[in-house]
């Protein structure tokens, strides 16, 4: 696979270890920086890294900052990116299996390298469960970002989902 990666200055060393790990598993890596420890801004690298997936240059992306929060949030703002902040194999599994995440983010100051590698393995190996339920869920989430009359501030936006929830339509997974 082609994996796009990016980080901020806080976790450059960890990003390089992740890059080496991916290469050792036979993946091609597109490293979008940052490349040193000079203070910089994580949104730049979240954006660059996610854009490689959306453009089709990369299959998937991994972003890392201190907590993972800032760079993942930035990556998720790229139209077409589905970025998930993950902390363990369960969250990585859910992100790919149910939401078909194409970007995962992690906190290099939060999660240790061993866990990060396990999470990456899970993210790359888990298949999206391509069914009506998951497709509709993703579509509904994507539509939150659409600026359309009657949608922003629309109190009824989730009514059908809440009804389904109340009827036990969502698995307890
Ligand atoms: C440093 O810029 C730090 O704020 C960043 O790495 C991250 O933890 C933000 O979520």
Short mmCIF file of N, CA and C and ligand atoms in Angstrom, two decimals:
data_model
loop_
_atom_site.label_atom_id
_atom_site.label_comp_id
_atom_site.label_asym_id
_atom_site.label_seq_id
_atom_site.Cartn_x
_atom_site.Cartn_y
_atom_site.Cartn_z
N UNK A 1 0.84 -1.20 0.00
CA UNK A 1 0.00 0.00 0.00
C UNK A 1 0.87 1.25 0.00
N UNK A 2 0.26 2.35 -0.45
CA UNK A 2 0.94 3.65 -0.36
C UNK A 2 0.34 4.37 0.83
N UNK A 3 1.18 4.72 1.79
CA UNK A 3 0.69 5.35 3.02
C UNK A 3 1.27 6.76 3.12
N UNK A 4 0.38 7.72 3.27
CA UNK A 4 0.76 9.12 3.46
C UNK A 4 0.89 9.37 4.96
N UNK A 5 2.01 9.96 5.38
CA UNK A 5 2.19 10.21 6.81
C UNK A 5 2.59 11.67 7.05
N UNK A 6 2.26 12.15 8.23
CA UNK A 6 2.62 13.52 8.59
C UNK A 6 2.58 13.71 10.09
N UNK A 7 3.29 14.74 10.55
CA UNK A 7 3.38 14.98 12.00
C UNK A 7 3.73 16.43 12.26
N UNK A 8 3.71 16.82 13.52
CA UNK A 8 4.28 18.11 13.88
C UNK A 8 5.63 17.88 14.57
N UNK A 9 6.28 18.99 14.95
CA UNK A 9 7.66 18.95 15.46
C UNK A 9 7.82 18.17 16.77
N UNK A 10 6.72 17.99 17.49
CA UNK A 10 6.77 17.33 18.80
C UNK A 10 7.11 15.85 18.66
N UNK A 11 6.71 15.26 17.53
CA UNK A 11 6.77 13.81 17.39
C UNK A 11 7.48 13.35 16.11
N UNK A 12 8.38 14.16 15.62
CA UNK A 12 9.09 13.81 14.36
C UNK A 12 9.81 12.47 14.50
N UNK A 13 10.44 12.24 15.64
CA UNK A 13 11.18 10.98 15.82
C UNK A 13 10.24 9.77 15.74
N UNK A 14 9.07 9.93 16.35
CA UNK A 14 8.11 8.82 16.34
C UNK A 14 7.59 8.60 14.92
N UNK A 15 7.32 9.70 14.22
CA UNK A 15 6.86 9.58 12.82
C UNK A 15 7.90 8.84 11.98
N UNK A 16 9.20 9.11 12.21
CA UNK A 16 10.26 8.44 11.45
C UNK A 16 10.28 6.94 11.77
N UNK A 17 10.02 6.62 13.03
CA UNK A 17 9.96 5.19 13.41
C UNK A 17 8.75 4.51 12.75
N UNK A 18 7.65 5.23 12.70
CA UNK A 18 6.46 4.71 12.02
C UNK A 18 6.76 4.50 10.54
N UNK A 19 7.45 5.45 9.95
CA UNK A 19 7.83 5.35 8.53
C UNK A 19 8.68 4.10 8.30
N UNK A 20 9.68 3.90 9.15
CA UNK A 20 10.56 2.72 9.03
C UNK A 20 9.75 1.44 9.21
N UNK A 21 8.81 1.47 10.15
CA UNK A 21 7.98 0.29 10.41
C UNK A 21 7.15 -0.06 9.17
N UNK A 22 6.53 0.96 8.59
CA UNK A 22 5.70 0.72 7.40
C UNK A 22 6.55 0.18 6.25
N UNK A 23 7.74 0.75 6.07
CA UNK A 23 8.63 0.29 4.99
C UNK A 23 9.06 -1.16 5.24
N UNK A 24 9.31 -1.48 6.50
CA UNK A 24 9.74 -2.85 6.83
C UNK A 24 8.63 -3.87 6.53
N UNK A 25 7.40 -3.37 6.46
CA UNK A 25 6.26 -4.25 6.14
C UNK A 25 5.95 -4.23 4.64
N UNK A 26 6.80 -3.54 3.87
CA UNK A 26 6.65 -3.54 2.41
C UNK A 26 5.79 -2.43 1.85
N UNK A 27 5.41 -1.46 2.68
CA UNK A 27 4.58 -0.36 2.19
C UNK A 27 5.44 0.77 1.63
N UNK A 28 4.85 1.52 0.73
CA UNK A 28 5.51 2.72 0.22
C UNK A 28 5.03 3.90 1.07
N UNK A 29 5.95 4.76 1.47
CA UNK A 29 5.59 5.86 2.38
C UNK A 29 5.76 7.21 1.68
N UNK A 30 4.73 8.05 1.78
CA UNK A 30 4.86 9.44 1.33
C UNK A 30 4.92 10.28 2.61
N UNK A 31 6.09 10.83 2.90
CA UNK A 31 6.27 11.60 4.13
C UNK A 31 6.09 13.09 3.84
N UNK A 32 5.01 13.64 4.40
CA UNK A 32 4.67 15.04 4.13
C UNK A 32 5.27 16.03 5.14
N UNK A 33 6.19 15.55 5.98
CA UNK A 33 6.78 16.41 6.99
C UNK A 33 5.93 16.45 8.25
N UNK A 34 6.34 17.21 9.20
CA UNK A 34 7.52 18.01 9.23
C UNK A 34 8.74 17.09 9.39
N UNK A 35 9.91 17.62 9.08
CA UNK A 35 11.08 16.74 9.03
C UNK A 35 12.08 17.01 10.16
N UNK A 36 11.81 18.01 10.98
CA UNK A 36 12.75 18.33 12.07
C UNK A 36 11.98 18.72 13.32
N UNK A 37 12.66 19.36 14.25
CA UNK A 37 12.00 19.70 15.53
C UNK A 37 11.73 21.20 15.67
N UNK A 38 11.82 21.90 14.57
CA UNK A 38 11.55 23.34 14.62
C UNK A 38 10.05 23.54 14.77
N UNK A 39 9.68 24.37 15.74
CA UNK A 39 8.26 24.56 16.06
C UNK A 39 7.46 24.93 14.81
N UNK A 40 6.38 24.20 14.61
CA UNK A 40 5.56 24.45 13.43
C UNK A 40 4.09 24.24 13.79
N UNK A 41 3.23 24.20 12.77
CA UNK A 41 1.79 24.17 13.03
C UNK A 41 1.18 22.90 12.48
N UNK A 42 0.59 22.12 13.35
CA UNK A 42 0.08 20.79 12.91
C UNK A 42 -0.98 20.84 11.81
N UNK A 43 -1.82 21.92 11.70
CA UNK A 43 -2.82 21.89 10.63
C UNK A 43 -2.20 21.75 9.23
N UNK A 44 -1.00 22.32 9.05
CA UNK A 44 -0.32 22.24 7.74
C UNK A 44 -0.12 20.78 7.35
N UNK A 45 0.32 19.98 8.31
CA UNK A 45 0.69 18.58 8.01
C UNK A 45 -0.53 17.66 8.02
N UNK A 46 -1.54 18.05 8.80
CA UNK A 46 -2.80 17.30 8.73
C UNK A 46 -3.41 17.44 7.36
N UNK A 47 -3.41 18.66 6.87
CA UNK A 47 -3.99 18.96 5.55
C UNK A 47 -3.22 18.26 4.44
N UNK A 48 -1.89 18.48 4.42
CA UNK A 48 -1.05 17.88 3.36
C UNK A 48 -1.20 16.36 3.32
N UNK A 49 -1.19 15.76 4.47
CA UNK A 49 -1.21 14.29 4.56
C UNK A 49 -2.55 13.73 4.10
N UNK A 50 -3.63 14.36 4.53
CA UNK A 50 -4.97 13.88 4.14
C UNK A 50 -5.21 14.12 2.65
N UNK A 51 -4.72 15.21 2.13
CA UNK A 51 -4.94 15.53 0.70
C UNK A 51 -4.36 14.46 -0.22
N UNK A 52 -3.30 13.80 0.21
CA UNK A 52 -2.70 12.74 -0.63
C UNK A 52 -3.65 11.56 -0.79
N UNK A 53 -4.46 11.32 0.22
CA UNK A 53 -5.43 10.22 0.13
C UNK A 53 -6.61 10.63 -0.75
N UNK A 54 -7.09 11.83 -0.51
CA UNK A 54 -8.26 12.31 -1.26
C UNK A 54 -7.93 12.40 -2.76
N UNK A 55 -6.70 12.79 -3.08
CA UNK A 55 -6.30 12.90 -4.50
C UNK A 55 -6.03 11.53 -5.13
N UNK A 56 -5.92 10.50 -4.31
CA UNK A 56 -5.65 9.16 -4.84
C UNK A 56 -4.16 8.83 -4.91
N UNK A 57 -3.30 9.77 -4.50
CA UNK A 57 -1.85 9.49 -4.51
C UNK A 57 -1.49 8.42 -3.48
N UNK A 58 -2.23 8.39 -2.40
CA UNK A 58 -2.00 7.38 -1.35
C UNK A 58 -3.28 6.62 -1.08
N UNK A 59 -3.13 5.42 -0.53
CA UNK A 59 -4.30 4.60 -0.21
C UNK A 59 -4.90 5.02 1.13
N UNK A 60 -4.02 5.25 2.10
CA UNK A 60 -4.46 5.60 3.46
C UNK A 60 -3.46 6.58 4.06
N UNK A 61 -3.84 7.18 5.19
CA UNK A 61 -2.93 8.16 5.81
C UNK A 61 -2.88 7.99 7.33
N UNK A 62 -1.74 8.39 7.86
CA UNK A 62 -1.53 8.36 9.32
C UNK A 62 -0.97 9.71 9.73
N UNK A 63 -1.62 10.37 10.69
CA UNK A 63 -1.12 11.64 11.19
C UNK A 63 -0.84 11.54 12.69
N UNK A 64 0.21 12.20 13.11
CA UNK A 64 0.62 12.12 14.52
C UNK A 64 1.00 13.52 15.01
N UNK A 65 0.47 13.90 16.17
CA UNK A 65 0.99 15.08 16.87
C UNK A 65 1.11 14.70 18.34
N UNK A 66 1.30 15.68 19.21
CA UNK A 66 1.50 15.32 20.61
C UNK A 66 0.35 14.52 21.18
N UNK A 67 -0.84 15.10 21.11
CA UNK A 67 -2.03 14.40 21.60
C UNK A 67 -2.74 13.63 20.50
N UNK A 68 -2.51 14.00 19.29
CA UNK A 68 -3.24 13.43 18.15
C UNK A 68 -4.48 14.25 17.81
N UNK A 69 -4.94 15.04 18.76
CA UNK A 69 -6.21 15.76 18.57
C UNK A 69 -6.12 16.82 17.48
N UNK A 70 -5.08 17.68 17.58
CA UNK A 70 -4.99 18.81 16.66
C UNK A 70 -4.83 18.38 15.21
N UNK A 71 -3.92 17.47 14.96
CA UNK A 71 -3.62 17.09 13.57
C UNK A 71 -4.75 16.26 12.97
N UNK A 72 -5.43 15.44 13.80
CA UNK A 72 -6.54 14.63 13.30
C UNK A 72 -7.72 15.52 12.95
N UNK A 73 -8.00 16.47 13.81
CA UNK A 73 -9.10 17.41 13.57
C UNK A 73 -8.84 18.18 12.27
N UNK A 74 -7.59 18.60 12.07
CA UNK A 74 -7.23 19.33 10.84
C UNK A 74 -7.40 18.44 9.62
N UNK A 75 -6.92 17.21 9.70
CA UNK A 75 -7.01 16.29 8.56
C UNK A 75 -8.47 16.03 8.19
N UNK A 76 -9.32 15.96 9.20
CA UNK A 76 -10.73 15.65 8.95
C UNK A 76 -11.46 16.78 8.23
N UNK A 77 -10.88 17.97 8.25
CA UNK A 77 -11.52 19.11 7.56
C UNK A 77 -11.27 19.06 6.06
N UNK A 78 -10.36 18.22 5.61
CA UNK A 78 -10.09 18.10 4.17
C UNK A 78 -11.27 17.36 3.55
N UNK A 79 -11.89 17.98 2.56
CA UNK A 79 -13.08 17.39 1.95
C UNK A 79 -12.74 16.01 1.37
N UNK A 80 -13.48 15.02 1.79
CA UNK A 80 -13.23 13.65 1.31
C UNK A 80 -12.43 12.82 2.28
N UNK A 81 -11.84 13.48 3.28
CA UNK A 81 -11.09 12.73 4.30
C UNK A 81 -12.07 12.26 5.38
N UNK A 82 -11.85 11.04 5.84
CA UNK A 82 -12.59 10.53 7.01
C UNK A 82 -11.52 10.18 8.02
N UNK A 83 -11.23 11.15 8.89
CA UNK A 83 -10.12 10.99 9.83
C UNK A 83 -10.63 10.64 11.22
N UNK A 84 -9.99 9.67 11.84
CA UNK A 84 -10.40 9.23 13.18
C UNK A 84 -9.21 9.23 14.12
N UNK A 85 -9.41 9.83 15.28
CA UNK A 85 -8.40 9.79 16.34
C UNK A 85 -8.53 8.45 17.05
N UNK A 86 -7.48 7.67 17.03
CA UNK A 86 -7.57 6.33 17.63
C UNK A 86 -6.51 6.16 18.73
N UNK A 87 -6.87 5.33 19.70
CA UNK A 87 -6.02 5.16 20.87
C UNK A 87 -5.64 3.71 21.11
N UNK A 88 -6.33 2.80 20.42
CA UNK A 88 -6.16 1.37 20.71
C UNK A 88 -6.70 0.59 19.52
N UNK A 89 -6.57 -0.73 19.56
CA UNK A 89 -7.00 -1.52 18.40
C UNK A 89 -8.52 -1.51 18.24
N UNK A 90 -9.26 -1.34 19.33
CA UNK A 90 -10.72 -1.31 19.22
C UNK A 90 -11.18 -0.08 18.45
N UNK A 91 -10.60 1.07 18.76
CA UNK A 91 -11.03 2.28 18.06
C UNK A 91 -10.56 2.24 16.60
N UNK A 92 -9.38 1.67 16.37
CA UNK A 92 -8.89 1.55 14.98
C UNK A 92 -9.78 0.61 14.18
N UNK A 93 -10.22 -0.46 14.81
CA UNK A 93 -11.10 -1.42 14.13
C UNK A 93 -12.41 -0.75 13.76
N UNK A 94 -13.02 -0.07 14.73
CA UNK A 94 -14.31 0.59 14.47
C UNK A 94 -14.16 1.63 13.36
N UNK A 95 -13.09 2.41 13.42
CA UNK A 95 -12.88 3.48 12.44
C UNK A 95 -12.87 2.94 11.02
N UNK A 96 -12.23 1.79 10.82
CA UNK A 96 -12.13 1.24 9.47
C UNK A 96 -13.35 0.40 9.12
N UNK A 97 -13.76 -0.45 10.04
CA UNK A 97 -14.83 -1.41 9.76
C UNK A 97 -16.18 -0.71 9.52
N UNK A 98 -16.50 0.28 10.33
CA UNK A 98 -17.83 0.89 10.26
C UNK A 98 -17.83 2.24 9.55
N UNK A 99 -16.75 3.01 9.68
CA UNK A 99 -16.75 4.36 9.11
C UNK A 99 -15.80 4.50 7.93
N UNK A 100 -15.16 3.41 7.55
CA UNK A 100 -14.23 3.41 6.40
C UNK A 100 -13.26 4.58 6.47
N UNK A 101 -12.69 4.81 7.66
CA UNK A 101 -11.73 5.90 7.82
C UNK A 101 -10.59 5.74 6.83
N UNK A 102 -10.20 6.85 6.20
CA UNK A 102 -9.03 6.79 5.31
C UNK A 102 -7.82 7.48 5.93
N UNK A 103 -8.02 8.06 7.10
CA UNK A 103 -6.92 8.68 7.86
C UNK A 103 -7.09 8.28 9.32
N UNK A 104 -6.01 7.85 9.97
CA UNK A 104 -6.08 7.74 11.44
C UNK A 104 -5.04 8.67 12.03
N UNK A 105 -5.38 9.17 13.23
CA UNK A 105 -4.47 10.04 13.94
C UNK A 105 -4.18 9.46 15.31
N UNK A 106 -2.95 9.68 15.74
CA UNK A 106 -2.56 9.20 17.08
C UNK A 106 -1.72 10.25 17.80
N UNK A 107 -1.68 10.12 19.12
CA UNK A 107 -0.88 11.03 19.93
C UNK A 107 0.44 10.38 20.28
N UNK A 108 1.51 10.92 19.75
CA UNK A 108 2.84 10.37 20.00
C UNK A 108 3.31 10.58 21.43
N UNK A 109 2.66 11.51 22.15
CA UNK A 109 2.98 11.72 23.56
C UNK A 109 2.00 10.98 24.47
N UNK A 110 1.08 10.27 23.84
CA UNK A 110 0.04 9.57 24.59
C UNK A 110 0.23 8.06 24.49
N UNK A 111 0.42 7.60 23.25
CA UNK A 111 0.53 6.16 22.99
C UNK A 111 1.99 5.79 22.74
N UNK A 112 2.40 4.66 23.27
CA UNK A 112 3.76 4.18 23.06
C UNK A 112 3.94 3.59 21.67
N UNK A 113 5.19 3.44 21.25
CA UNK A 113 5.47 2.98 19.88
C UNK A 113 4.90 1.59 19.60
N UNK A 114 4.99 0.71 20.58
CA UNK A 114 4.45 -0.65 20.39
C UNK A 114 2.97 -0.62 20.10
N UNK A 115 2.24 0.20 20.86
CA UNK A 115 0.80 0.32 20.66
C UNK A 115 0.51 0.98 19.30
N UNK A 116 1.27 1.99 18.99
CA UNK A 116 1.08 2.67 17.69
C UNK A 116 1.24 1.67 16.55
N UNK A 117 2.24 0.80 16.64
CA UNK A 117 2.44 -0.21 15.59
C UNK A 117 1.26 -1.20 15.53
N UNK A 118 0.78 -1.62 16.69
CA UNK A 118 -0.39 -2.52 16.72
C UNK A 118 -1.61 -1.86 16.09
N UNK A 119 -1.80 -0.59 16.42
CA UNK A 119 -2.95 0.15 15.90
C UNK A 119 -2.84 0.29 14.38
N UNK A 120 -1.64 0.57 13.91
CA UNK A 120 -1.43 0.69 12.46
C UNK A 120 -1.72 -0.64 11.77
N UNK A 121 -1.21 -1.73 12.31
CA UNK A 121 -1.48 -3.06 11.73
C UNK A 121 -2.99 -3.28 11.62
N UNK A 122 -3.70 -2.95 12.70
CA UNK A 122 -5.15 -3.14 12.72
C UNK A 122 -5.83 -2.30 11.66
N UNK A 123 -5.43 -1.04 11.59
CA UNK A 123 -6.02 -0.12 10.61
C UNK A 123 -5.80 -0.63 9.17
N UNK A 124 -4.61 -1.11 8.89
CA UNK A 124 -4.30 -1.55 7.52
C UNK A 124 -4.96 -2.89 7.19
N UNK A 125 -5.12 -3.73 8.21
CA UNK A 125 -5.65 -5.08 7.94
C UNK A 125 -7.18 -5.16 7.98
N UNK A 126 -7.80 -4.30 8.77
CA UNK A 126 -9.26 -4.36 8.90
C UNK A 126 -9.94 -3.91 7.61
N UNK A 127 -10.96 -4.66 7.21
CA UNK A 127 -11.70 -4.31 5.98
C UNK A 127 -12.97 -3.55 6.36
N UNK A 128 -13.31 -2.59 5.53
CA UNK A 128 -14.59 -1.88 5.69
C UNK A 128 -15.73 -2.88 5.49
N UNK A 129 -16.68 -2.87 6.42
CA UNK A 129 -17.85 -3.73 6.29
C UNK A 129 -18.86 -2.98 5.42
N UNK A 130 -18.79 -3.29 4.14
CA UNK A 130 -19.54 -2.52 3.15
C UNK A 130 -20.99 -3.00 3.09
N UNK A 131 -21.81 -2.44 3.95
CA UNK A 131 -23.23 -2.79 3.93
C UNK A 131 -24.06 -1.51 3.97
N UNK A 132 -25.35 -1.70 3.76
CA UNK A 132 -26.29 -0.56 3.69
C UNK A 132 -26.21 0.32 4.94
N UNK A 133 -26.17 -0.33 6.09
CA UNK A 133 -26.14 0.38 7.38
C UNK A 133 -24.92 1.32 7.45
N UNK A 134 -23.75 0.77 7.16
CA UNK A 134 -22.54 1.58 7.27
C UNK A 134 -22.47 2.65 6.19
N UNK A 135 -22.90 2.30 4.98
CA UNK A 135 -22.89 3.30 3.89
C UNK A 135 -23.80 4.48 4.24
N UNK A 136 -24.96 4.18 4.79
CA UNK A 136 -25.91 5.25 5.14
C UNK A 136 -25.38 6.10 6.29
N UNK A 137 -24.70 5.45 7.23
CA UNK A 137 -24.12 6.18 8.37
C UNK A 137 -23.05 7.16 7.88
N UNK A 138 -22.18 6.70 7.00
CA UNK A 138 -21.12 7.56 6.47
C UNK A 138 -21.72 8.71 5.67
N UNK A 139 -22.71 8.39 4.86
CA UNK A 139 -23.36 9.42 4.05
C UNK A 139 -23.99 10.48 4.95
N UNK A 140 -24.62 10.02 6.02
CA UNK A 140 -25.27 10.95 6.95
C UNK A 140 -24.22 11.85 7.61
N UNK A 141 -23.11 11.27 8.03
CA UNK A 141 -22.05 12.06 8.66
C UNK A 141 -21.49 13.07 7.65
N UNK A 142 -21.25 12.63 6.42
CA UNK A 142 -20.72 13.54 5.40
C UNK A 142 -21.66 14.72 5.16
N UNK A 143 -22.95 14.43 5.24
CA UNK A 143 -23.92 15.49 4.95
C UNK A 143 -23.97 16.56 6.04
N UNK A 144 -23.42 16.27 7.21
CA UNK A 144 -23.36 17.30 8.27
C UNK A 144 -22.56 18.50 7.76
N UNK A 145 -21.54 18.20 6.95
CA UNK A 145 -20.65 19.26 6.47
C UNK A 145 -21.25 20.09 5.34
N UNK A 146 -22.34 19.64 4.76
CA UNK A 146 -22.94 20.37 3.66
C UNK A 146 -23.64 21.61 4.19
N UNK A 147 -23.35 22.73 3.55
CA UNK A 147 -24.04 23.96 3.94
C UNK A 147 -25.25 24.10 3.02
N UNK A 148 -26.39 23.71 3.55
CA UNK A 148 -27.60 23.79 2.75
C UNK A 148 -28.69 24.41 3.59
N UNK A 149 -29.53 25.15 2.95
CA UNK A 149 -30.63 25.77 3.69
C UNK A 149 -31.43 24.68 4.41
N UNK A 150 -31.72 24.92 5.65
CA UNK A 150 -32.53 23.96 6.39
C UNK A 150 -31.73 22.83 7.00
N UNK A 151 -30.43 22.82 6.81
CA UNK A 151 -29.63 21.73 7.37
C UNK A 151 -28.77 22.20 8.54
N UNK A 152 -28.07 23.33 8.35
CA UNK A 152 -27.32 23.89 9.47
C UNK A 152 -28.33 24.39 10.49
N UNK A 153 -28.19 23.95 11.71
CA UNK A 153 -29.14 24.37 12.75
C UNK A 153 -30.47 23.64 12.68
N UNK A 154 -30.55 22.63 11.83
CA UNK A 154 -31.79 21.85 11.70
C UNK A 154 -31.91 20.85 12.85
N UNK A 155 -32.84 21.13 13.76
CA UNK A 155 -33.01 20.30 14.96
C UNK A 155 -33.48 18.88 14.61
N UNK A 156 -34.06 18.74 13.41
CA UNK A 156 -34.63 17.45 13.03
C UNK A 156 -33.65 16.57 12.24
N UNK A 157 -32.42 17.06 12.07
CA UNK A 157 -31.46 16.36 11.21
C UNK A 157 -31.28 14.89 11.59
N UNK A 158 -31.30 14.60 12.88
CA UNK A 158 -31.04 13.22 13.31
C UNK A 158 -32.30 12.46 13.74
N UNK A 159 -33.45 13.02 13.45
CA UNK A 159 -34.69 12.40 13.95
C UNK A 159 -34.80 10.93 13.55
N UNK A 160 -34.60 10.64 12.27
CA UNK A 160 -34.76 9.24 11.82
C UNK A 160 -33.75 8.32 12.52
N UNK A 161 -32.56 8.85 12.80
CA UNK A 161 -31.55 8.03 13.46
C UNK A 161 -31.91 7.80 14.93
N UNK A 162 -32.45 8.83 15.56
CA UNK A 162 -32.85 8.69 16.96
C UNK A 162 -33.99 7.68 17.08
N UNK A 163 -34.90 7.74 16.12
CA UNK A 163 -36.02 6.78 16.12
C UNK A 163 -35.48 5.35 16.00
N UNK A 164 -34.53 5.21 15.09
CA UNK A 164 -33.95 3.88 14.87
C UNK A 164 -33.21 3.41 16.13
N UNK A 165 -32.53 4.35 16.76
CA UNK A 165 -31.81 4.04 18.00
C UNK A 165 -32.79 3.54 19.06
N UNK A 166 -33.90 4.28 19.20
CA UNK A 166 -34.91 3.92 20.20
C UNK A 166 -35.54 2.57 19.89
N UNK A 167 -35.59 2.23 18.62
CA UNK A 167 -36.17 0.93 18.23
C UNK A 167 -35.15 -0.21 18.33
N UNK A 168 -33.96 0.10 18.85
CA UNK A 168 -32.92 -0.93 18.98
C UNK A 168 -32.22 -1.25 17.67
N UNK A 169 -32.25 -0.30 16.75
CA UNK A 169 -31.68 -0.54 15.41
C UNK A 169 -30.17 -0.49 15.32
N UNK A 170 -29.51 -0.04 16.38
CA UNK A 170 -28.06 0.00 16.35
C UNK A 170 -27.48 -1.08 17.24
N UNK A 171 -26.56 -1.85 16.72
CA UNK A 171 -25.96 -2.91 17.53
C UNK A 171 -25.20 -2.31 18.71
N UNK A 172 -25.13 -3.05 19.81
CA UNK A 172 -24.50 -2.54 21.03
C UNK A 172 -22.98 -2.63 20.97
N UNK A 173 -22.43 -2.83 19.80
CA UNK A 173 -20.99 -3.00 19.61
C UNK A 173 -20.22 -1.73 19.97
C1 LIG B 1 2.18 21.08 20.02
O1 LIG B 1 1.92 21.97 19.00
C2 LIG B 1 0.94 20.32 20.46
O2 LIG B 1 -0.08 21.22 20.77
C3 LIG B 1 0.44 19.35 19.39
O3 LIG B 1 1.44 18.42 19.09
C4 LIG B 1 -0.76 18.52 19.78
O4 LIG B 1 -0.61 17.93 21.02
C5 LIG B 1 -2.08 19.09 19.57
O5 LIG B 1 -3.12 18.38 19.58
#
